[in-house]
PDB file of C-alpha atoms in Angstrom:
ATOM      1  CA  UNK A 963      40.271  83.309  20.192  1.00 50.00           C
ATOM      2  CA  UNK A 964      41.000  82.839  16.474  1.00 65.00           C
ATOM      3  CA  UNK A 965      41.995  79.510  14.956  1.00 84.00           C
ATOM      4  CA  UNK A 966      44.584  80.754  12.490  1.00 93.00           C
ATOM      5  CA  UNK A 967      45.497  78.453   9.627  1.00 96.00           C
ATOM      6  CA  UNK A 968      49.114  78.285   8.328  1.00 97.00           C
ATOM      7  CA  UNK A 969      48.869  80.635   5.330  1.00 98.00           C
ATOM      8  CA  UNK A 970      46.633  83.107   7.159  1.00 98.00           C
ATOM      9  CA  UNK A 971      49.116  83.226  10.032  1.00 97.00           C
ATOM     10  CA  UNK A 972      52.074  83.899   7.730  1.00 98.00           C
ATOM     11  CA  UNK A 973      50.210  86.579   5.745  1.00 98.00           C
ATOM     12  CA  UNK A 974      49.192  88.253   9.006  1.00 97.00           C
ATOM     13  CA  UNK A 975      52.751  88.205  10.371  1.00 97.00           C
ATOM     14  CA  UNK A 976      54.257  89.571   7.142  1.00 97.00           C
ATOM     15  CA  UNK A 977      51.721  92.412   6.976  1.00 97.00           C
ATOM     16  CA  UNK A 978      52.306  93.421  10.593  1.00 97.00           C
ATOM     17  CA  UNK A 979      56.089  93.201  10.163  1.00 96.00           C
ATOM     18  CA  UNK A 980      55.986  95.331   7.020  1.00 96.00           C
ATOM     19  CA  UNK A 981      53.765  97.899   8.744  1.00 95.00           C
ATOM     20  CA  UNK A 982      56.270  98.129  11.592  1.00 94.00           C
ATOM     21  CA  UNK A 983      59.089  98.558   9.085  1.00 93.00           C
ATOM     22  CA  UNK A 984      57.178 101.318   7.260  1.00 92.00           C
ATOM     23  CA  UNK A 985      56.432 103.150  10.467  1.00 90.00           C
ATOM     24  CA  UNK A 986      59.484 102.572  12.637  1.00 89.00           C
ATOM     25  CA  UNK A 987      62.438 101.078  10.785  1.00 81.00           C
ATOM     26  CA  UNK A 988      62.658 102.097   7.125  1.00 84.00           C
ATOM     27  CA  UNK A 989      59.913 104.501   5.960  1.00 80.00           C
ATOM     28  CA  UNK A 990      61.339 104.786   2.386  1.00 87.00           C
ATOM     29  CA  UNK A 991      60.266 101.185   1.819  1.00 92.00           C
ATOM     30  CA  UNK A 992      56.811 102.521   0.955  1.00 90.00           C
ATOM     31  CA  UNK A 993      58.083 104.351  -2.136  1.00 91.00           C
ATOM     32  CA  UNK A 994      60.026 101.274  -3.186  1.00 94.00           C
ATOM     33  CA  UNK A 995      57.293  98.661  -2.801  1.00 96.00           C
ATOM     34  CA  UNK A 996      53.961 100.508  -3.128  1.00 97.00           C
ATOM     35  CA  UNK A 997      52.153 100.222  -6.468  1.00 97.00           C
ATOM     36  CA  UNK A 998      52.873 103.329  -8.545  1.00 97.00           C
ATOM     37  CA  UNK A 999      51.283 104.511 -11.751  1.00 96.00           C
ATOM     38  CA  UNK A1000      52.922 102.730 -14.686  1.00 95.00           C
ATOM     39  CA  UNK A1001      53.867 106.168 -16.071  1.00 93.00           C
ATOM     40  CA  UNK A1002      55.853 106.992 -12.936  1.00 94.00           C
ATOM     41  CA  UNK A1003      59.628 106.680 -12.779  1.00 92.00           C
ATOM     42  CA  UNK A1004      59.055 104.930  -9.441  1.00 94.00           C
ATOM     43  CA  UNK A1005      57.052 102.084 -10.996  1.00 96.00           C
ATOM     44  CA  UNK A1006      58.447  98.558 -10.868  1.00 96.00           C
ATOM     45  CA  UNK A1007      56.494  95.444 -11.952  1.00 97.00           C
ATOM     46  CA  UNK A1008      57.349  93.697  -8.660  1.00 97.00           C
ATOM     47  CA  UNK A1009      55.068  96.251  -6.987  1.00 98.00           C
ATOM     48  CA  UNK A1010      52.047  94.254  -8.215  1.00 98.00           C
ATOM     49  CA  UNK A1011      53.022  91.774  -5.492  1.00 98.00           C
ATOM     50  CA  UNK A1012      54.676  93.907  -2.833  1.00 97.00           C
ATOM     51  CA  UNK A1013      51.936  96.544  -2.531  1.00 97.00           C
ATOM     52  CA  UNK A1014      49.697  93.937  -0.895  1.00 97.00           C
ATOM     53  CA  UNK A1015      51.895  93.859   2.189  1.00 97.00           C
ATOM     54  CA  UNK A1016      52.038  97.612   2.815  1.00 96.00           C
ATOM     55  CA  UNK A1017      49.433  99.864   4.420  1.00 95.00           C
ATOM     56  CA  UNK A1018      48.783 103.550   5.052  1.00 92.00           C
ATOM     57  CA  UNK A1019      51.186 104.386   7.870  1.00 91.00           C
ATOM     58  CA  UNK A1020      49.098 107.188   9.375  1.00 88.00           C
ATOM     59  CA  UNK A1021      45.870 105.175   9.337  1.00 89.00           C
ATOM     60  CA  UNK A1022      46.027 102.221  11.729  1.00 92.00           C
ATOM     61  CA  UNK A1023      42.436 101.407  10.820  1.00 92.00           C
ATOM     62  CA  UNK A1024      43.626 100.496   7.317  1.00 93.00           C
ATOM     63  CA  UNK A1025      45.774  97.558   8.379  1.00 96.00           C
ATOM     64  CA  UNK A1026      43.491  96.654  11.287  1.00 95.00           C
ATOM     65  CA  UNK A1027      40.375  96.294   9.130  1.00 94.00           C
ATOM     66  CA  UNK A1028      42.220  94.276   6.480  1.00 96.00           C
ATOM     67  CA  UNK A1029      43.856  91.907   8.957  1.00 96.00           C
ATOM     68  CA  UNK A1030      40.628  91.524  10.916  1.00 94.00           C
ATOM     69  CA  UNK A1031      38.840  90.472   7.728  1.00 95.00           C
ATOM     70  CA  UNK A1032      41.727  88.113   6.918  1.00 97.00           C
ATOM     71  CA  UNK A1033      41.423  86.226  10.198  1.00 96.00           C
ATOM     72  CA  UNK A1034      37.613  86.156   9.994  1.00 93.00           C
ATOM     73  CA  UNK A1035      37.205  84.874   6.431  1.00 95.00           C
ATOM     74  CA  UNK A1036      40.604  83.383   5.614  1.00 97.00           C
ATOM     75  CA  UNK A1037      40.687  80.271   7.849  1.00 97.00           C
ATOM     76  CA  UNK A1038      37.367  78.925   6.542  1.00 96.00           C
ATOM     77  CA  UNK A1039      38.602  79.187   2.971  1.00 97.00           C
ATOM     78  CA  UNK A1040      42.024  77.733   3.737  1.00 98.00           C
ATOM     79  CA  UNK A1041      40.424  74.792   5.539  1.00 97.00           C
ATOM     80  CA  UNK A1042      38.202  74.236   2.505  1.00 96.00           C
ATOM     81  CA  UNK A1043      40.876  74.574  -0.179  1.00 96.00           C
ATOM     82  CA  UNK A1044      44.080  73.690   1.598  1.00 96.00           C
ATOM     83  CA  UNK A1045      47.071  75.954   2.128  1.00 97.00           C
ATOM     84  CA  UNK A1046      48.513  75.729  -1.388  1.00 97.00           C
ATOM     85  CA  UNK A1047      45.292  76.633  -3.190  1.00 97.00           C
ATOM     86  CA  UNK A1048      44.412  79.323  -0.664  1.00 98.00           C
ATOM     87  CA  UNK A1049      47.827  80.957  -1.091  1.00 98.00           C
ATOM     88  CA  UNK A1050      47.491  80.905  -4.876  1.00 98.00           C
ATOM     89  CA  UNK A1051      44.019  82.434  -4.604  1.00 98.00           C
ATOM     90  CA  UNK A1052      45.247  85.204  -2.304  1.00 98.00           C
ATOM     91  CA  UNK A1053      48.048  86.253  -4.651  1.00 98.00           C
ATOM     92  CA  UNK A1054      45.926  85.803  -7.782  1.00 98.00           C
ATOM     93  CA  UNK A1055      43.216  88.146  -6.532  1.00 98.00           C
ATOM     94  CA  UNK A1056      45.687  90.628  -5.044  1.00 98.00           C
ATOM     95  CA  UNK A1057      47.678  90.868  -8.266  1.00 98.00           C
ATOM     96  CA  UNK A1058      44.474  90.980 -10.305  1.00 98.00           C
ATOM     97  CA  UNK A1059      43.214  93.846  -8.159  1.00 97.00           C
ATOM     98  CA  UNK A1060      46.459  95.710  -8.782  1.00 97.00           C
ATOM     99  CA  UNK A1061      46.212  95.152 -12.533  1.00 97.00           C
ATOM    100  CA  UNK A1062      42.645  96.450 -12.792  1.00 97.00           C
ATOM    101  CA  UNK A1063      43.419  99.421 -10.566  1.00 96.00           C
ATOM    102  CA  UNK A1064      46.547 100.239 -12.578  1.00 97.00           C
ATOM    103  CA  UNK A1065      44.684 100.092 -15.869  1.00 96.00           C
ATOM    104  CA  UNK A1066      42.041 102.530 -14.674  1.00 95.00           C
ATOM    105  CA  UNK A1067      44.622 104.665 -12.896  1.00 94.00           C
ATOM    106  CA  UNK A1068      46.671 104.896 -16.109  1.00 95.00           C
ATOM    107  CA  UNK A1069      43.582 105.924 -18.093  1.00 94.00           C
ATOM    108  CA  UNK A1070      42.625 108.587 -15.553  1.00 92.00           C
ATOM    109  CA  UNK A1071      46.174 109.938 -15.421  1.00 94.00           C
ATOM    110  CA  UNK A1072      46.336 110.089 -19.206  1.00 95.00           C
ATOM    111  CA  UNK A1073      43.133 112.170 -19.216  1.00 94.00           C
ATOM    112  CA  UNK A1074      44.675 114.452 -16.600  1.00 93.00           C
ATOM    113  CA  UNK A1075      47.910 114.698 -18.593  1.00 94.00           C
ATOM    114  CA  UNK A1076      46.137 115.653 -21.820  1.00 95.00           C
ATOM    115  CA  UNK A1077      44.076 118.316 -20.054  1.00 93.00           C
ATOM    116  CA  UNK A1078      47.166 119.712 -18.316  1.00 93.00           C
ATOM    117  CA  UNK A1079      49.143 119.714 -21.561  1.00 93.00           C
ATOM    118  CA  UNK A1080      46.378 121.654 -23.279  1.00 93.00           C
ATOM    119  CA  UNK A1081      46.667 124.444 -20.709  1.00 90.00           C
ATOM    120  CA  UNK A1082      50.474 124.390 -20.539  1.00 92.00           C
ATOM    121  CA  UNK A1083      50.784 124.727 -24.319  1.00 92.00           C
ATOM    122  CA  UNK A1084      47.979 127.272 -24.540  1.00 90.00           C
ATOM    123  CA  UNK A1085      47.598 129.017 -21.154  1.00 90.00           C
ATOM    124  CA  UNK A1086      44.127 130.329 -21.814  1.00 88.00           C
ATOM    125  CA  UNK A1087      41.590 130.863 -18.980  1.00 87.00           C
ATOM    126  CA  UNK A1088      39.121 128.566 -20.740  1.00 89.00           C
ATOM    127  CA  UNK A1089      41.658 125.731 -20.723  1.00 89.00           C
ATOM    128  CA  UNK A1090      42.427 126.307 -17.051  1.00 88.00           C
ATOM    129  CA  UNK A1091      38.731 126.240 -16.155  1.00 87.00           C
ATOM    130  CA  UNK A1092      38.381 122.987 -18.084  1.00 88.00           C
ATOM    131  CA  UNK A1093      41.310 121.495 -16.167  1.00 88.00           C
ATOM    132  CA  UNK A1094      39.865 122.615 -12.840  1.00 86.00           C
ATOM    133  CA  UNK A1095      36.367 121.313 -13.567  1.00 85.00           C
ATOM    134  CA  UNK A1096      37.622 117.896 -14.641  1.00 84.00           C
ATOM    135  CA  UNK A1097      40.636 117.300 -12.429  1.00 84.00           C
ATOM    136  CA  UNK A1098      41.143 119.898  -9.698  1.00 82.00           C
ATOM    137  CA  UNK A1099      37.860 120.651  -7.899  1.00 78.00           C
ATOM    138  CA  UNK A1100      38.395 123.304  -5.269  1.00 76.00           C
ATOM    139  CA  UNK A1101      40.931 125.240  -7.300  1.00 79.00           C
ATOM    140  CA  UNK A1102      38.240 127.682  -8.375  1.00 72.00           C
ATOM    141  CA  UNK A1103      38.470 129.279  -4.917  1.00 73.00           C
ATOM    142  CA  UNK A1104      42.274 129.548  -5.035  1.00 78.00           C
ATOM    143  CA  UNK A1105      43.327 133.207  -4.827  1.00 84.00           C
ATOM    144  CA  UNK A1106      45.996 132.795  -7.513  1.00 83.00           C
ATOM    145  CA  UNK A1107      43.499 131.231  -9.918  1.00 84.00           C
ATOM    146  CA  UNK A1108      40.931 133.953  -9.252  1.00 83.00           C
ATOM    147  CA  UNK A1109      43.527 136.655  -9.932  1.00 88.00           C
ATOM    148  CA  UNK A1110      44.668 134.938 -13.121  1.00 84.00           C
ATOM    149  CA  UNK A1111      41.136 134.561 -14.456  1.00 86.00           C
ATOM    150  CA  UNK A1112      40.681 138.301 -13.923  1.00 86.00           C
ATOM    151  CA  UNK A1113      44.086 139.145 -15.434  1.00 88.00           C
ATOM    152  CA  UNK A1114      44.872 136.433 -18.012  1.00 86.00           C
ATOM    153  CA  UNK A1115      47.577 138.556 -19.647  1.00 86.00           C
ATOM    154  CA  UNK A1116      49.637 138.770 -16.456  1.00 87.00           C
ATOM    155  CA  UNK A1117      52.726 136.677 -17.251  1.00 87.00           C
ATOM    156  CA  UNK A1118      53.625 136.099 -13.599  1.00 90.00           C
ATOM    157  CA  UNK A1119      50.163 134.773 -12.721  1.00 88.00           C
ATOM    158  CA  UNK A1120      50.138 132.701 -15.892  1.00 89.00           C
ATOM    159  CA  UNK A1121      53.460 131.053 -15.019  1.00 91.00           C
ATOM    160  CA  UNK A1122      52.324 130.405 -11.461  1.00 90.00           C
ATOM    161  CA  UNK A1123      49.212 128.619 -12.711  1.00 90.00           C
ATOM    162  CA  UNK A1124      51.288 126.563 -15.149  1.00 90.00           C
ATOM    163  CA  UNK A1125      53.581 125.561 -12.294  1.00 92.00           C
ATOM    164  CA  UNK A1126      50.572 124.596 -10.185  1.00 90.00           C
ATOM    165  CA  UNK A1127      49.218 122.371 -12.955  1.00 92.00           C
ATOM    166  CA  UNK A1128      52.624 120.692 -13.309  1.00 93.00           C
ATOM    167  CA  UNK A1129      52.695 120.042  -9.565  1.00 91.00           C
ATOM    168  CA  UNK A1130      49.289 118.360  -9.756  1.00 90.00           C
ATOM    169  CA  UNK A1131      50.622 116.143 -12.543  1.00 92.00           C
ATOM    170  CA  UNK A1132      53.736 115.222 -10.573  1.00 92.00           C
ATOM    171  CA  UNK A1133      51.824 114.571  -7.371  1.00 90.00           C
ATOM    172  CA  UNK A1134      49.238 112.418  -9.125  1.00 90.00           C
ATOM    173  CA  UNK A1135      51.652 110.219 -11.057  1.00 92.00           C
ATOM    174  CA  UNK A1136      53.753 109.571  -7.949  1.00 92.00           C
ATOM    175  CA  UNK A1137      50.891 108.838  -5.548  1.00 92.00           C
ATOM    176  CA  UNK A1138      51.045 105.073  -4.926  1.00 95.00           C
ATOM    177  CA  UNK A1139      48.486 102.502  -3.857  1.00 95.00           C
ATOM    178  CA  UNK A1140      49.012 100.241  -0.852  1.00 96.00           C
ATOM    179  CA  UNK A1141      47.019  97.692   1.071  1.00 95.00           C
ATOM    180  CA  UNK A1142      45.839  94.105   1.188  1.00 96.00           C
ATOM    181  CA  UNK A1143      42.293  95.214   0.384  1.00 96.00           C
ATOM    182  CA  UNK A1144      42.259  93.781  -3.149  1.00 96.00           C
ATOM    183  CA  UNK A1145      43.116  90.296  -1.898  1.00 98.00           C
ATOM    184  CA  UNK A1146      40.809  90.723   1.108  1.00 97.00           C
ATOM    185  CA  UNK A1147      37.882  91.591  -1.148  1.00 97.00           C
ATOM    186  CA  UNK A1148      38.784  88.479  -3.107  1.00 98.00           C
ATOM    187  CA  UNK A1149      38.412  86.445   0.090  1.00 98.00           C
ATOM    188  CA  UNK A1150      35.142  88.197   0.801  1.00 97.00           C
ATOM    189  CA  UNK A1151      33.794  87.313  -2.636  1.00 97.00           C
ATOM    190  CA  UNK A1152      34.914  83.704  -2.209  1.00 97.00           C
ATOM    191  CA  UNK A1153      33.215  83.473   1.174  1.00 97.00           C
ATOM    192  CA  UNK A1154      29.995  84.863  -0.258  1.00 96.00           C
ATOM    193  CA  UNK A1155      30.066  82.366  -3.132  1.00 96.00           C
ATOM    194  CA  UNK A1156      31.058  79.282  -1.144  1.00 96.00           C
ATOM    195  CA  UNK A1157      29.272  80.006   2.145  1.00 94.00           C
ATOM    196  CA  UNK A1158      26.348  82.066   0.787  1.00 93.00           C
ATOM    197  CA  UNK A1159      23.875  81.398   3.570  1.00 92.00           C
ATOM    198  CA  UNK A1160      26.254  81.896   6.478  1.00 91.00           C
ATOM    199  CA  UNK A1161      24.872  84.671   8.660  1.00 90.00           C
ATOM    200  CA  UNK A1162      27.261  87.484   9.481  1.00 87.00           C
ATOM    201  CA  UNK A1163      26.969  89.713  12.522  1.00 84.00           C
ATOM    202  CA  UNK A1164      28.495  93.089  11.697  1.00 76.00           C
ATOM    203  CA  UNK A1165      29.234  96.130  13.827  1.00 71.00           C
ATOM    204  CA  UNK A1166      27.172  98.615  11.830  1.00 70.00           C
ATOM    205  CA  UNK A1167      24.202  96.353  11.025  1.00 72.00           C
ATOM    206  CA  UNK A1168      21.921  95.575  13.991  1.00 78.00           C
ATOM    207  CA  UNK A1169      20.737  92.262  12.546  1.00 82.00           C
ATOM    208  CA  UNK A1170      22.379  89.199  10.975  1.00 88.00           C
ATOM    209  CA  UNK A1171      22.815  89.252   7.214  1.00 89.00           C
ATOM    210  CA  UNK A1172      23.591  86.341   4.913  1.00 93.00           C
ATOM    211  CA  UNK A1173      27.028  86.431   3.339  1.00 91.00           C
ATOM    212  CA  UNK A1174      25.690  86.458  -0.229  1.00 92.00           C
ATOM    213  CA  UNK A1175      23.630  89.585   0.409  1.00 92.00           C
ATOM    214  CA  UNK A1176      26.410  91.354   2.270  1.00 91.00           C
ATOM    215  CA  UNK A1177      28.925  90.666  -0.511  1.00 93.00           C
ATOM    216  CA  UNK A1178      26.481  91.772  -3.215  1.00 94.00           C
ATOM    217  CA  UNK A1179      25.668  95.022  -1.412  1.00 92.00           C
ATOM    218  CA  UNK A1180      29.318  95.728  -0.675  1.00 92.00           C
ATOM    219  CA  UNK A1181      30.253  95.118  -4.310  1.00 93.00           C
ATOM    220  CA  UNK A1182      27.533  97.490  -5.524  1.00 93.00           C
ATOM    221  CA  UNK A1183      28.696 100.116  -3.041  1.00 93.00           C
ATOM    222  CA  UNK A1184      32.314  99.829  -4.211  1.00 92.00           C
ATOM    223  CA  UNK A1185      31.320 100.063  -7.871  1.00 91.00           C
ATOM    224  CA  UNK A1186      29.170 103.133  -7.225  1.00 91.00           C
ATOM    225  CA  UNK A1187      31.925 104.753  -5.146  1.00 90.00           C
ATOM    226  CA  UNK A1188      34.485 104.072  -7.856  1.00 89.00           C
ATOM    227  CA  UNK A1189      32.333 105.561 -10.597  1.00 88.00           C
ATOM    228  CA  UNK A1190      31.218 108.559  -8.522  1.00 83.00           C
ATOM    229  CA  UNK A1191      34.339 109.274  -6.507  1.00 79.00           C
ATOM    230  CA  UNK A1192      34.147 112.300  -4.257  1.00 77.00           C
ATOM    231  CA  UNK A1193      37.006 114.824  -4.078  1.00 68.00           C
ATOM    232  CA  UNK A1194      39.412 113.753  -1.364  1.00 71.00           C
ATOM    233  CA  UNK A1195      38.375 110.099  -1.522  1.00 75.00           C
ATOM    234  CA  UNK A1196      41.678 108.213  -1.459  1.00 79.00           C
ATOM    235  CA  UNK A1197      40.166 104.716  -1.331  1.00 86.00           C
ATOM    236  CA  UNK A1198      41.167 102.453  -4.227  1.00 90.00           C
ATOM    237  CA  UNK A1199      37.630 101.274  -4.985  1.00 91.00           C
ATOM    238  CA  UNK A1200      38.596  99.687  -8.290  1.00 92.00           C
ATOM    239  CA  UNK A1201      41.236  97.585  -6.533  1.00 95.00           C
ATOM    240  CA  UNK A1202      38.439  96.238  -4.331  1.00 95.00           C
ATOM    241  CA  UNK A1203      36.307  95.558  -7.389  1.00 96.00           C
ATOM    242  CA  UNK A1204      39.290  93.935  -9.093  1.00 96.00           C
ATOM    243  CA  UNK A1205      39.804  91.583  -6.171  1.00 97.00           C
ATOM    244  CA  UNK A1206      36.157  90.537  -6.300  1.00 97.00           C
ATOM    245  CA  UNK A1207      36.189  90.159 -10.089  1.00 97.00           C
ATOM    246  CA  UNK A1208      39.307  87.998 -10.206  1.00 98.00           C
ATOM    247  CA  UNK A1209      37.982  85.932  -7.295  1.00 98.00           C
ATOM    248  CA  UNK A1210      34.755  85.279  -9.185  1.00 97.00           C
ATOM    249  CA  UNK A1211      36.655  84.277 -12.329  1.00 97.00           C
ATOM    250  CA  UNK A1212      38.960  81.876 -10.489  1.00 97.00           C
ATOM    251  CA  UNK A1213      36.208  80.242  -8.454  1.00 96.00           C
ATOM    252  CA  UNK A1214      34.084  79.739 -11.551  1.00 95.00           C
ATOM    253  CA  UNK A1215      37.097  78.228 -13.311  1.00 94.00           C
ATOM    254  CA  UNK A1216      37.791  75.878 -10.418  1.00 94.00           C
ATOM    255  CA  UNK A1217      34.130  74.902 -10.318  1.00 90.00           C
ATOM    256  CA  UNK A1218      34.436  73.672 -13.901  1.00 88.00           C
ATOM    257  CA  UNK A1219      37.431  71.573 -12.933  1.00 81.00           C
ATOM    258  CA  UNK A1220      35.474  69.598 -10.366  1.00 72.00           C
ATOM    259  CA  UNK A1221      37.806  66.637 -10.529  1.00 56.00           C
ATOM    260  CA  UNK A1222      40.504  68.832  -9.007  1.00 53.00           C
ATOM    261  CA  UNK A1223      38.260  71.228  -7.045  1.00 47.00           C
ATOM    262  CA  UNK A1224      38.718  71.184  -3.276  1.00 44.00           C
TER     263      UNK A1224
END
């Protein structure tokens, strides 16, 4: 059904094998190879490469959607560029996505850390409310928080709230990012730039849409979602944007080197 090219086939096999290992053979591999916050004790620079081959174990749709996109868009690009250039592009955009995501993730964690430190050093209700409003939406309905705000001098409640803030810090810094999505969005951007007028038939759109319009709309959606992230949204939107950005940069660079392009 699908005419898989050499690099696409290998990437597909490695992703499926790693998913099976995560789920069935050696679950701790996720903590070892997923991309952690650079402030985490679990961070290792090699994770900028390895995270691309891991996926959310409890969400089969995560790996399915990424691998489906790989076999739809990848072969056309590999046939155009050749295996060597395609492989370089895949890793370049995947690593670039991880770098952009990590930079933003580090900034957001640092904001969280400063807000948490303010409350821990000065456990005042105003500081707790500020922490909740900026970093812990939903906490305002927590019974412990409600009791503390009513009785801010209660040492037990105060210590419990401090412990809760520390747990948020620990959980946040050790929550990793996984998935081939950064590299896949790089492929998507490349397809939109190099095959702009190819009509795509998508499940959720009842009419064909040209690749250039689909990519542009998807990019705008990801940027909006990243800037206005809803509570509970665990999608790494800025990794997607990073993949598209680094893809654009590399394709524009190659276009200027026309003697070696293609």
